[in-house]
C-alpha atoms as a PDB file:
ATOM      1  CA  MET A   1     -14.514  -8.272  -5.206  1.00  0.00           C
ATOM      2  CA  ILE A   2     -11.819  -6.380  -3.279  1.00  0.00           C
ATOM      3  CA  LEU A   3     -12.025  -2.577  -3.406  1.00  0.00           C
ATOM      4  CA  THR A   4      -8.878  -0.442  -3.169  1.00  0.00           C
ATOM      5  CA  VAL A   5      -9.037   3.300  -2.510  1.00  0.00           C
ATOM      6  CA  THR A   6      -6.195   5.537  -3.716  1.00  0.00           C
ATOM      7  CA  LEU A   7      -7.115   9.157  -3.133  1.00  0.00           C
ATOM      8  CA  ASN A   8      -3.681  10.307  -4.333  1.00  0.00           C
ATOM      9  CA  THR A   9      -3.018   8.197  -7.444  1.00  0.00           C
ATOM     10  CA  ALA A  10       0.229   8.652  -9.358  1.00  0.00           C
ATOM     11  CA  LEU A  11       1.975   7.955 -12.610  1.00  0.00           C
ATOM     12  CA  ASP A  12       5.041   5.960 -11.523  1.00  0.00           C
ATOM     13  CA  ILE A  13       8.089   6.673 -13.677  1.00  0.00           C
ATOM     14  CA  THR A  14      11.234   4.584 -13.258  1.00  0.00           C
ATOM     15  CA  TYR A  15      14.621   5.654 -14.651  1.00  0.00           C
ATOM     16  CA  ARG A  16      17.437   3.104 -14.767  1.00  0.00           C
ATOM     17  CA  VAL A  17      20.959   4.571 -14.762  1.00  0.00           C
ATOM     18  CA  PRO A  18      24.350   2.795 -14.723  1.00  0.00           C
ATOM     19  CA  GLU A  19      25.336   4.677 -11.565  1.00  0.00           C
ATOM     20  CA  LEU A  20      23.657   7.502  -9.624  1.00  0.00           C
ATOM     21  CA  VAL A  21      26.211  10.205  -8.784  1.00  0.00           C
ATOM     22  CA  PRO A  22      25.154  13.365  -6.881  1.00  0.00           C
ATOM     23  CA  HIS A  23      25.625  16.690  -8.738  1.00  0.00           C
ATOM     24  CA  ALA A  24      26.251  14.891 -12.059  1.00  0.00           C
ATOM     25  CA  SER A  25      24.387  14.492 -15.350  1.00  0.00           C
ATOM     26  CA  HIS A  26      23.190  10.978 -16.151  1.00  0.00           C
ATOM     27  CA  ARG A  27      22.419   9.014 -19.262  1.00  0.00           C
ATOM     28  CA  VAL A  28      19.232   7.020 -18.694  1.00  0.00           C
ATOM     29  CA  ASP A  29      19.352   3.425 -19.962  1.00  0.00           C
ATOM     30  CA  GLU A  30      15.636   2.715 -19.653  1.00  0.00           C
ATOM     31  CA  VAL A  31      12.391   4.569 -18.797  1.00  0.00           C
ATOM     32  CA  THR A  32       9.153   2.862 -17.775  1.00  0.00           C
ATOM     33  CA  GLU A  33       5.736   4.282 -16.844  1.00  0.00           C
ATOM     34  CA  ARG A  34       3.150   2.460 -14.746  1.00  0.00           C
ATOM     35  CA  PRO A  35      -0.167   3.421 -13.113  1.00  0.00           C
ATOM     36  CA  GLY A  36       0.667   3.957  -9.467  1.00  0.00           C
ATOM     37  CA  GLY A  37      -0.348   5.004  -6.013  1.00  0.00           C
ATOM     38  CA  LYS A  38      -0.547   2.525  -3.154  1.00  0.00           C
ATOM     39  CA  GLY A  39      -4.049   1.193  -3.774  1.00  0.00           C
ATOM     40  CA  VAL A  40      -3.443   0.931  -7.520  1.00  0.00           C
ATOM     41  CA  ASN A  41      -0.400  -1.244  -6.845  1.00  0.00           C
ATOM     42  CA  VAL A  42      -2.442  -3.314  -4.375  1.00  0.00           C
ATOM     43  CA  ALA A  43      -5.192  -3.892  -6.967  1.00  0.00           C
ATOM     44  CA  ARG A  44      -2.702  -4.971  -9.633  1.00  0.00           C
ATOM     45  CA  VAL A  45      -1.124  -7.525  -7.315  1.00  0.00           C
ATOM     46  CA  LEU A  46      -4.566  -8.768  -6.237  1.00  0.00           C
ATOM     47  CA  ALA A  47      -5.458  -9.300  -9.894  1.00  0.00           C
ATOM     48  CA  ALA A  48      -2.215 -11.226 -10.439  1.00  0.00           C
ATOM     49  CA  LEU A  49      -3.192 -13.436  -7.486  1.00  0.00           C
ATOM     50  CA  GLY A  50      -6.517 -14.182  -9.167  1.00  0.00           C
ATOM     51  CA  HIS A  51      -8.786 -11.842  -7.197  1.00  0.00           C
ATOM     52  CA  GLU A  52     -11.284  -9.467  -8.785  1.00  0.00           C
ATOM     53  CA  SER A  53     -10.270  -5.933  -7.812  1.00  0.00           C
ATOM     54  CA  VAL A  54     -11.701  -2.458  -8.331  1.00  0.00           C
ATOM     55  CA  ILE A  55      -9.736   0.784  -8.062  1.00  0.00           C
ATOM     56  CA  THR A  56     -11.324   4.026  -6.923  1.00  0.00           C
ATOM     57  CA  GLY A  57      -9.929   7.409  -5.905  1.00  0.00           C
ATOM     58  CA  PHE A  58      -9.087  10.447  -8.016  1.00  0.00           C
ATOM     59  CA  ALA A  59      -7.443  11.036 -11.406  1.00  0.00           C
ATOM     60  CA  GLY A  60      -7.151  14.214 -13.447  1.00  0.00           C
ATOM     61  CA  GLY A  61      -5.240  16.224 -16.028  1.00  0.00           C
ATOM     62  CA  ARG A  62      -2.825  14.902 -18.632  1.00  0.00           C
ATOM     63  CA  THR A  63      -1.055  12.667 -16.128  1.00  0.00           C
ATOM     64  CA  GLY A  64      -4.346  11.209 -14.964  1.00  0.00           C
ATOM     65  CA  ALA A  65      -5.334  10.508 -18.572  1.00  0.00           C
ATOM     66  CA  VAL A  66      -2.075   8.590 -19.141  1.00  0.00           C
ATOM     67  CA  LEU A  67      -2.615   6.672 -15.896  1.00  0.00           C
ATOM     68  CA  ARG A  68      -6.097   5.595 -17.011  1.00  0.00           C
ATOM     69  CA  GLU A  69      -4.841   4.636 -20.469  1.00  0.00           C
ATOM     70  CA  LEU A  70      -2.235   2.392 -18.843  1.00  0.00           C
ATOM     71  CA  LEU A  71      -4.874   0.901 -16.532  1.00  0.00           C
ATOM     72  CA  ALA A  72      -7.296   0.096 -19.358  1.00  0.00           C
ATOM     73  CA  PRO A  73      -5.678  -3.163 -20.567  1.00  0.00           C
ATOM     74  CA  LEU A  74      -5.038  -4.424 -17.025  1.00  0.00           C
ATOM     75  CA  ALA A  75      -7.310  -6.651 -14.941  1.00  0.00           C
ATOM     76  CA  PRO A  76      -8.361  -4.226 -12.151  1.00  0.00           C
ATOM     77  CA  VAL A  77     -11.570  -2.296 -12.880  1.00  0.00           C
ATOM     78  CA  ASP A  78     -11.112   1.486 -13.133  1.00  0.00           C
ATOM     79  CA  ALA A  79     -13.701   3.300 -10.989  1.00  0.00           C
ATOM     80  CA  LEU A  80     -11.622   6.468 -10.486  1.00  0.00           C
ATOM     81  CA  VAL A  81     -13.425   9.783  -9.972  1.00  0.00           C
ATOM     82  CA  PRO A  82     -12.284  12.654 -12.241  1.00  0.00           C
ATOM     83  CA  VAL A  83     -10.870  15.886 -10.798  1.00  0.00           C
ATOM     84  CA  ALA A  84      -9.883  19.159 -12.441  1.00  0.00           C
ATOM     85  CA  GLY A  85      -6.327  19.062 -11.040  1.00  0.00           C
ATOM     86  CA  THR A  86      -3.452  17.042 -12.449  1.00  0.00           C
ATOM     87  CA  THR A  87      -2.532  13.652 -11.018  1.00  0.00           C
ATOM     88  CA  ARG A  88       0.959  13.593  -9.534  1.00  0.00           C
ATOM     89  CA  ARG A  89       4.041  11.742 -10.744  1.00  0.00           C
ATOM     90  CA  THR A  90       6.502   9.707  -8.720  1.00  0.00           C
ATOM     91  CA  ILE A  91      10.059   9.327  -9.998  1.00  0.00           C
ATOM     92  CA  ALA A  92      12.204   6.327  -9.067  1.00  0.00           C
ATOM     93  CA  VAL A  93      15.876   6.440 -10.122  1.00  0.00           C
ATOM     94  CA  ALA A  94      17.290   2.914 -10.044  1.00  0.00           C
ATOM     95  CA  ASP A  95      21.084   2.627  -9.756  1.00  0.00           C
ATOM     96  CA  THR A  96      22.128  -0.465 -11.720  1.00  0.00           C
ATOM     97  CA  ALA A  97      25.558  -0.600 -10.064  1.00  0.00           C
ATOM     98  CA  THR A  98      24.302  -0.797  -6.479  1.00  0.00           C
ATOM     99  CA  GLY A  99      20.713  -1.972  -6.890  1.00  0.00           C
ATOM    100  CA  ASP A 100      19.538   0.988  -4.790  1.00  0.00           C
ATOM    101  CA  THR A 101      16.669   3.321  -5.733  1.00  0.00           C
ATOM    102  CA  THR A 102      16.094   7.033  -5.075  1.00  0.00           C
ATOM    103  CA  GLN A 103      12.434   8.104  -4.903  1.00  0.00           C
ATOM    104  CA  LEU A 104      10.868  11.524  -5.624  1.00  0.00           C
ATOM    105  CA  ASN A 105       7.145  11.993  -4.885  1.00  0.00           C
ATOM    106  CA  GLU A 106       5.010  14.942  -6.014  1.00  0.00           C
ATOM    107  CA  PRO A 107       2.203  16.179  -3.677  1.00  0.00           C
ATOM    108  CA  GLY A 108      -0.890  15.596  -5.851  1.00  0.00           C
ATOM    109  CA  PRO A 109      -3.764  17.770  -7.152  1.00  0.00           C
ATOM    110  CA  HIS A 110      -6.048  19.967  -5.061  1.00  0.00           C
ATOM    111  CA  VAL A 111      -9.408  18.260  -4.543  1.00  0.00           C
ATOM    112  CA  THR A 112     -12.448  20.529  -4.178  1.00  0.00           C
ATOM    113  CA  ALA A 113     -15.332  19.988  -1.762  1.00  0.00           C
ATOM    114  CA  ASP A 114     -17.608  19.059  -4.671  1.00  0.00           C
ATOM    115  CA  GLU A 115     -15.073  16.515  -5.944  1.00  0.00           C
ATOM    116  CA  TRP A 116     -14.838  14.968  -2.485  1.00  0.00           C
ATOM    117  CA  GLU A 117     -18.629  14.685  -2.332  1.00  0.00           C
ATOM    118  CA  ALA A 118     -18.602  13.029  -5.771  1.00  0.00           C
ATOM    119  CA  PHE A 119     -16.131  10.460  -4.461  1.00  0.00           C
ATOM    120  CA  LEU A 120     -18.292   9.704  -1.405  1.00  0.00           C
ATOM    121  CA  ALA A 121     -21.301   9.227  -3.686  1.00  0.00           C
ATOM    122  CA  ALA A 122     -19.328   6.648  -5.694  1.00  0.00           C
ATOM    123  CA  TYR A 123     -17.794   4.938  -2.646  1.00  0.00           C
ATOM    124  CA  GLY A 124     -21.056   3.732  -1.107  1.00  0.00           C
ATOM    125  CA  PRO A 125     -22.288   1.596  -4.026  1.00  0.00           C
ATOM    126  CA  LEU A 126     -18.798   0.148  -4.576  1.00  0.00           C
ATOM    127  CA  LEU A 127     -18.567  -0.736  -0.893  1.00  0.00           C
ATOM    128  CA  ARG A 128     -21.809  -2.682  -1.025  1.00  0.00           C
ATOM    129  CA  GLU A 129     -20.267  -5.006  -3.642  1.00  0.00           C
ATOM    130  CA  ALA A 130     -16.957  -5.502  -1.813  1.00  0.00           C
ATOM    131  CA  ASP A 131     -15.682  -8.440   0.240  1.00  0.00           C
ATOM    132  CA  ALA A 132     -12.950  -6.205   1.702  1.00  0.00           C
ATOM    133  CA  VAL A 133     -11.612  -2.687   1.215  1.00  0.00           C
ATOM    134  CA  ALA A 134      -8.123  -1.165   1.460  1.00  0.00           C
ATOM    135  CA  LEU A 135      -7.680   2.563   2.149  1.00  0.00           C
ATOM    136  CA  CYS A 136      -4.189   3.405   0.965  1.00  0.00           C
ATOM    137  CA  GLY A 137      -1.681   6.218   0.829  1.00  0.00           C
ATOM    138  CA  SER A 138      -1.485   9.934   1.370  1.00  0.00           C
ATOM    139  CA  LEU A 139      -4.299  12.473   1.126  1.00  0.00           C
ATOM    140  CA  PRO A 140      -4.112  14.972  -1.737  1.00  0.00           C
ATOM    141  CA  PRO A 141      -4.500  18.669  -0.871  1.00  0.00           C
ATOM    142  CA  GLY A 142      -8.087  19.645  -0.143  1.00  0.00           C
ATOM    143  CA  VAL A 143      -9.253  16.265   1.176  1.00  0.00           C
ATOM    144  CA  PRO A 144     -10.256  16.490   4.874  1.00  0.00           C
ATOM    145  CA  VAL A 145      -7.617  15.138   7.253  1.00  0.00           C
ATOM    146  CA  GLY A 146     -10.304  12.940   8.812  1.00  0.00           C
ATOM    147  CA  ALA A 147     -11.246  11.416   5.445  1.00  0.00           C
ATOM    148  CA  TYR A 148      -9.991   7.940   6.243  1.00  0.00           C
ATOM    149  CA  ALA A 149     -11.824   7.889   9.570  1.00  0.00           C
ATOM    150  CA  ASP A 150     -15.033   8.646   7.653  1.00  0.00           C
ATOM    151  CA  LEU A 151     -14.309   5.913   5.072  1.00  0.00           C
ATOM    152  CA  VAL A 152     -13.490   3.370   7.803  1.00  0.00           C
ATOM    153  CA  ARG A 153     -16.798   4.095   9.551  1.00  0.00           C
ATOM    154  CA  ARG A 154     -18.717   3.674   6.300  1.00  0.00           C
ATOM    155  CA  ALA A 155     -16.999   0.343   5.667  1.00  0.00           C
ATOM    156  CA  ARG A 156     -17.769  -0.879   9.174  1.00  0.00           C
ATOM    157  CA  ALA A 157     -21.393   0.214   8.810  1.00  0.00           C
ATOM    158  CA  ALA A 158     -21.561  -1.881   5.618  1.00  0.00           C
ATOM    159  CA  ASP A 159     -19.958  -4.830   7.476  1.00  0.00           C
ATOM    160  CA  VAL A 160     -16.976  -4.834   5.085  1.00  0.00           C
ATOM    161  CA  PRO A 161     -13.506  -5.625   6.547  1.00  0.00           C
ATOM    162  CA  VAL A 162     -11.278  -2.586   6.130  1.00  0.00           C
ATOM    163  CA  LEU A 163      -7.487  -2.274   6.001  1.00  0.00           C
ATOM    164  CA  LEU A 164      -5.944   1.166   6.543  1.00  0.00           C
ATOM    165  CA  ASP A 165      -2.463   1.880   5.159  1.00  0.00           C
ATOM    166  CA  THR A 166      -1.515   5.521   5.661  1.00  0.00           C
ATOM    167  CA  SER A 167       0.574   7.629   8.048  1.00  0.00           C
ATOM    168  CA  GLY A 168       0.640  10.743  10.214  1.00  0.00           C
ATOM    169  CA  GLU A 169      -2.557  12.507  11.268  1.00  0.00           C
ATOM    170  CA  PRO A 170      -4.764  10.636   8.758  1.00  0.00           C
ATOM    171  CA  LEU A 171      -3.624   7.379  10.413  1.00  0.00           C
ATOM    172  CA  ARG A 172      -4.129   8.766  13.911  1.00  0.00           C
ATOM    173  CA  ARG A 173      -7.681   9.848  13.143  1.00  0.00           C
ATOM    174  CA  GLY A 174      -8.453   6.743  11.125  1.00  0.00           C
ATOM    175  CA  LEU A 175      -7.359   4.552  14.015  1.00  0.00           C
ATOM    176  CA  ALA A 176     -10.075   6.001  16.233  1.00  0.00           C
ATOM    177  CA  ALA A 177     -12.672   4.664  13.747  1.00  0.00           C
ATOM    178  CA  ARG A 178     -11.489   1.105  14.580  1.00  0.00           C
ATOM    179  CA  PRO A 179     -10.237  -0.389  11.292  1.00  0.00           C
ATOM    180  CA  ASP A 180      -9.902  -4.165  11.121  1.00  0.00           C
ATOM    181  CA  LEU A 181      -6.215  -3.911  10.219  1.00  0.00           C
ATOM    182  CA  ILE A 182      -3.530  -1.261   9.887  1.00  0.00           C
ATOM    183  CA  LYS A 183      -0.187  -1.795   8.131  1.00  0.00           C
ATOM    184  CA  PRO A 184       2.316   0.905   9.131  1.00  0.00           C
ATOM    185  CA  ASN A 185       6.076   0.642   8.777  1.00  0.00           C
ATOM    186  CA  ALA A 186       8.249   0.888  11.872  1.00  0.00           C
ATOM    187  CA  ASP A 187       8.788   4.658  11.550  1.00  0.00           C
ATOM    188  CA  GLU A 188       5.080   5.361  11.012  1.00  0.00           C
ATOM    189  CA  LEU A 189       4.234   3.204  14.016  1.00  0.00           C
ATOM    190  CA  ALA A 190       6.804   5.031  16.160  1.00  0.00           C
ATOM    191  CA  ARG A 191       5.426   8.432  15.153  1.00  0.00           C
ATOM    192  CA  LEU A 192       1.907   7.229  15.923  1.00  0.00           C
ATOM    193  CA  THR A 193       2.639   5.849  19.383  1.00  0.00           C
ATOM    194  CA  GLY A 194       5.872   7.534  20.499  1.00  0.00           C
ATOM    195  CA  SER A 195       7.575   4.152  21.008  1.00  0.00           C
ATOM    196  CA  ARG A 196      10.570   3.010  18.939  1.00  0.00           C
ATOM    197  CA  GLU A 197      10.109  -0.595  20.088  1.00  0.00           C
ATOM    198  CA  PRO A 198       7.869  -2.168  17.406  1.00  0.00           C
ATOM    199  CA  LEU A 199       6.149  -4.785  19.567  1.00  0.00           C
ATOM    200  CA  ARG A 200       5.238  -2.282  22.266  1.00  0.00           C
ATOM    201  CA  ALA A 201       4.135   0.224  19.632  1.00  0.00           C
ATOM    202  CA  ALA A 202       1.961  -2.331  17.831  1.00  0.00           C
ATOM    203  CA  ARG A 203       0.243  -3.272  21.089  1.00  0.00           C
ATOM    204  CA  ASP A 204      -0.342   0.418  21.790  1.00  0.00           C
ATOM    205  CA  ALA A 205      -1.868   0.879  18.313  1.00  0.00           C
ATOM    206  CA  ARG A 206      -4.309  -1.953  19.059  1.00  0.00           C
ATOM    207  CA  ARG A 207      -5.325  -0.247  22.305  1.00  0.00           C
ATOM    208  CA  ARG A 208      -5.971   2.933  20.318  1.00  0.00           C
ATOM    209  CA  GLY A 209      -8.471   1.233  18.036  1.00  0.00           C
ATOM    210  CA  ALA A 210      -6.943  -1.147  15.480  1.00  0.00           C
ATOM    211  CA  HIS A 211      -8.340  -4.677  15.634  1.00  0.00           C
ATOM    212  CA  SER A 212      -5.027  -6.044  14.285  1.00  0.00           C
ATOM    213  CA  VAL A 213      -1.658  -4.457  13.473  1.00  0.00           C
ATOM    214  CA  VAL A 214       0.853  -5.684  10.899  1.00  0.00           C
ATOM    215  CA  ALA A 215       4.026  -3.595  10.990  1.00  0.00           C
ATOM    216  CA  SER A 216       6.663  -3.622   8.269  1.00  0.00           C
ATOM    217  CA  LEU A 217      10.178  -3.982   9.692  1.00  0.00           C
ATOM    218  CA  GLY A 218      12.033  -3.622   6.388  1.00  0.00           C
ATOM    219  CA  PRO A 219      14.621  -6.408   5.875  1.00  0.00           C
ATOM    220  CA  GLU A 220      13.442  -8.027   9.116  1.00  0.00           C
ATOM    221  CA  GLY A 221      10.011  -8.776   7.636  1.00  0.00           C
ATOM    222  CA  LEU A 222       6.638  -8.235   9.312  1.00  0.00           C
ATOM    223  CA  LEU A 223       5.382  -8.108  12.886  1.00  0.00           C
ATOM    224  CA  ALA A 224       1.718  -8.995  13.499  1.00  0.00           C
ATOM    225  CA  VAL A 225      -0.192  -8.307  16.717  1.00  0.00           C
ATOM    226  CA  THR A 226      -3.715  -9.706  16.494  1.00  0.00           C
ATOM    227  CA  PRO A 227      -6.482 -11.055  18.754  1.00  0.00           C
ATOM    228  CA  ASP A 228      -5.403 -14.559  17.652  1.00  0.00           C
ATOM    229  CA  GLY A 229      -1.724 -14.204  18.520  1.00  0.00           C
ATOM    230  CA  THR A 230       1.536 -12.378  17.857  1.00  0.00           C
ATOM    231  CA  TRP A 231       4.053 -13.365  15.176  1.00  0.00           C
ATOM    232  CA  GLN A 232       7.118 -12.166  13.306  1.00  0.00           C
ATOM    233  CA  ALA A 233       7.716 -13.327   9.727  1.00  0.00           C
ATOM    234  CA  THR A 234      11.140 -12.889   8.121  1.00  0.00           C
ATOM    235  CA  PRO A 235      12.401 -13.465   4.567  1.00  0.00           C
ATOM    236  CA  PRO A 236      14.985 -16.184   3.874  1.00  0.00           C
ATOM    237  CA  ALA A 237      17.744 -13.627   3.155  1.00  0.00           C
ATOM    238  CA  PRO A 238      18.182  -9.864   2.624  1.00  0.00           C
ATOM    239  CA  VAL A 239      17.654  -8.593  -0.931  1.00  0.00           C
ATOM    240  CA  ARG A 240      18.482  -5.354  -2.775  1.00  0.00           C
ATOM    241  CA  GLY A 241      16.433  -3.683  -5.459  1.00  0.00           C
ATOM    242  CA  ASN A 242      13.559  -1.264  -6.003  1.00  0.00           C
ATOM    243  CA  PRO A 243      11.405  -1.137  -2.841  1.00  0.00           C
ATOM    244  CA  THR A 244       8.624   0.877  -4.498  1.00  0.00           C
ATOM    245  CA  GLY A 245       5.380  -1.043  -4.054  1.00  0.00           C
ATOM    246  CA  ALA A 246       6.788  -3.656  -1.651  1.00  0.00           C
ATOM    247  CA  GLY A 247       4.471  -2.555   1.147  1.00  0.00           C
ATOM    248  CA  ASP A 248       1.562  -2.507  -1.295  1.00  0.00           C
ATOM    249  CA  SER A 249       2.257  -6.119  -2.238  1.00  0.00           C
ATOM    250  CA  ALA A 250       2.153  -6.979   1.459  1.00  0.00           C
ATOM    251  CA  VAL A 251      -1.265  -5.293   1.692  1.00  0.00           C
ATOM    252  CA  ALA A 252      -2.497  -7.293  -1.314  1.00  0.00           C
ATOM    253  CA  ALA A 253      -1.267 -10.492   0.320  1.00  0.00           C
ATOM    254  CA  LEU A 254      -2.999  -9.680   3.603  1.00  0.00           C
ATOM    255  CA  LEU A 255      -6.280  -8.785   1.884  1.00  0.00           C
ATOM    256  CA  SER A 256      -6.302 -11.837  -0.386  1.00  0.00           C
ATOM    257  CA  SER A 257      -5.495 -14.089   2.567  1.00  0.00           C
ATOM    258  CA  LEU A 258      -8.250 -12.500   4.648  1.00  0.00           C
ATOM    259  CA  VAL A 259     -10.827 -13.081   1.905  1.00  0.00           C
ATOM    260  CA  GLU A 260      -9.595 -16.666   1.478  1.00  0.00           C
ATOM    261  CA  GLY A 261      -9.847 -17.292   5.232  1.00  0.00           C
ATOM    262  CA  LEU A 262      -6.195 -18.276   5.732  1.00  0.00           C
ATOM    263  CA  PRO A 263      -4.718 -18.439   9.261  1.00  0.00           C
ATOM    264  CA  TRP A 264      -2.416 -15.620  10.310  1.00  0.00           C
ATOM    265  CA  PRO A 265       0.917 -17.458   9.848  1.00  0.00           C
ATOM    266  CA  ASP A 266      -0.004 -18.239   6.226  1.00  0.00           C
ATOM    267  CA  ARG A 267      -1.116 -14.641   5.655  1.00  0.00           C
ATOM    268  CA  LEU A 268       2.261 -13.429   6.884  1.00  0.00           C
ATOM    269  CA  LYS A 269       4.200 -15.919   4.757  1.00  0.00           C
ATOM    270  CA  ARG A 270       2.385 -14.687   1.660  1.00  0.00           C
ATOM    271  CA  ALA A 271       2.897 -11.036   2.619  1.00  0.00           C
ATOM    272  CA  VAL A 272       6.651 -11.361   3.219  1.00  0.00           C
ATOM    273  CA  ALA A 273       7.215 -13.450   0.089  1.00  0.00           C
ATOM    274  CA  LEU A 274       5.252 -11.054  -2.120  1.00  0.00           C
ATOM    275  CA  SER A 275       6.854  -7.906  -0.735  1.00  0.00           C
ATOM    276  CA  THR A 276      10.345  -9.391  -1.114  1.00  0.00           C
ATOM    277  CA  ALA A 277       9.572 -10.500  -4.678  1.00  0.00           C
ATOM    278  CA  THR A 278       8.445  -6.925  -5.400  1.00  0.00           C
ATOM    279  CA  VAL A 279      11.831  -5.531  -4.327  1.00  0.00           C
ATOM    280  CA  LEU A 280      13.443  -7.945  -6.800  1.00  0.00           C
ATOM    281  CA  ALA A 281      11.264  -6.787  -9.721  1.00  0.00           C
ATOM    282  CA  PRO A 282      12.858  -4.182 -12.019  1.00  0.00           C
ATOM    283  CA  VAL A 283       9.764  -1.948 -12.290  1.00  0.00           C
ATOM    284  CA  ALA A 284       7.667  -0.239  -9.599  1.00  0.00           C
ATOM    285  CA  GLY A 285       4.374  -1.961  -8.828  1.00  0.00           C
ATOM    286  CA  GLU A 286       5.283  -5.432 -10.109  1.00  0.00           C
ATOM    287  CA  TYR A 287       6.714  -8.557  -8.496  1.00  0.00           C
ATOM    288  CA  ASP A 288       8.991 -11.373  -9.612  1.00  0.00           C
ATOM    289  CA  ALA A 289       6.566 -14.306  -9.866  1.00  0.00           C
ATOM    290  CA  GLY A 290       9.300 -16.952  -9.984  1.00  0.00           C
ATOM    291  CA  ALA A 291      11.056 -15.536  -6.951  1.00  0.00           C
ATOM    292  CA  TYR A 292       7.725 -15.346  -5.090  1.00  0.00           C
ATOM    293  CA  GLU A 293       7.150 -19.091  -5.343  1.00  0.00           C
ATOM    294  CA  ASP A 294      10.666 -19.821  -4.093  1.00  0.00           C
ATOM    295  CA  LEU A 295      10.441 -17.270  -1.284  1.00  0.00           C
ATOM    296  CA  LEU A 296       7.092 -18.567  -0.053  1.00  0.00           C
ATOM    297  CA  THR A 297       8.670 -21.819   1.130  1.00  0.00           C
ATOM    298  CA  GLY A 298      11.565 -20.024   2.813  1.00  0.00           C
ATOM    299  CA  VAL A 299       9.729 -17.417   4.914  1.00  0.00           C
ATOM    300  CA  ARG A 300      10.132 -18.073   8.638  1.00  0.00           C
ATOM    301  CA  VAL A 301       7.230 -17.338  11.012  1.00  0.00           C
ATOM    302  CA  SER A 302       7.980 -17.189  14.743  1.00  0.00           C
ATOM    303  CA  THR A 303       5.364 -17.036  17.502  1.00  0.00           C
ATOM    304  CA  LEU A 304       6.014 -14.252  20.001  1.00  0.00           C
ATOM    305  CA  PRO A 305       4.684 -13.879  23.552  1.00  0.00           C
ATOM    306  CA  GLY A 306       1.149 -12.462  23.525  1.00  0.00           C
END
């Protein structure tokens, strides 16, 4: 089983409009709702890849109830911890004319000290059943800024490989707990290390505590700096679409490949193909399965100097 942690879950709402024009009213062609948050998206992709996945984190209020209703018929197991506050929404406005998407993200509910303790009490038993764990996304208000560092240490103590996918101070503190893998994007990596050069920044992040670093470079694919080598994987061609969840699909690919024992170049091929296929999907948190199979054969992986 692969455990995904989403402390700041969301109800992802996607609006499709013929053309997005600033300062104008719009007629919406289509509205979709999906259970969201980074780890929720990761778990859904893992399930589609044939892996048993369990989702934990927080959910509350009317939005949280809708999120759990939407999760119920899906393959991932819902182990979310209830909170009194209301789960946030994220709004994606997809422009049909250009293929571009505008994203609006709410902050999330306030989590009390007792609710945080309830989560920690649930996390331990879930961790003992896990083959790997992903700690994903932002921290909702009230959760300690060092929360991910604590969760990384607990995973390491349980001898469970742990992937950390967050940003800012939670990433900085989590890094000191020595996660097995971090997956920042280029901007997050630059803010963490102070270097705008991704390869130098990734090496610096490893020196700060990460066992391996996989950095998202947007259209240029993924950069991986690991004890086994350094690689860059690039998609066959640029694509346009809804990028929501693309990074989460890359995390799912990396976790599934880790559990399956694949070598790093194959992990990166899967991650780039899945994330690109997610951009091509019309709805947040899904991927184009047909495109994924085609993309997998076209991803290029180059070995870089160590």
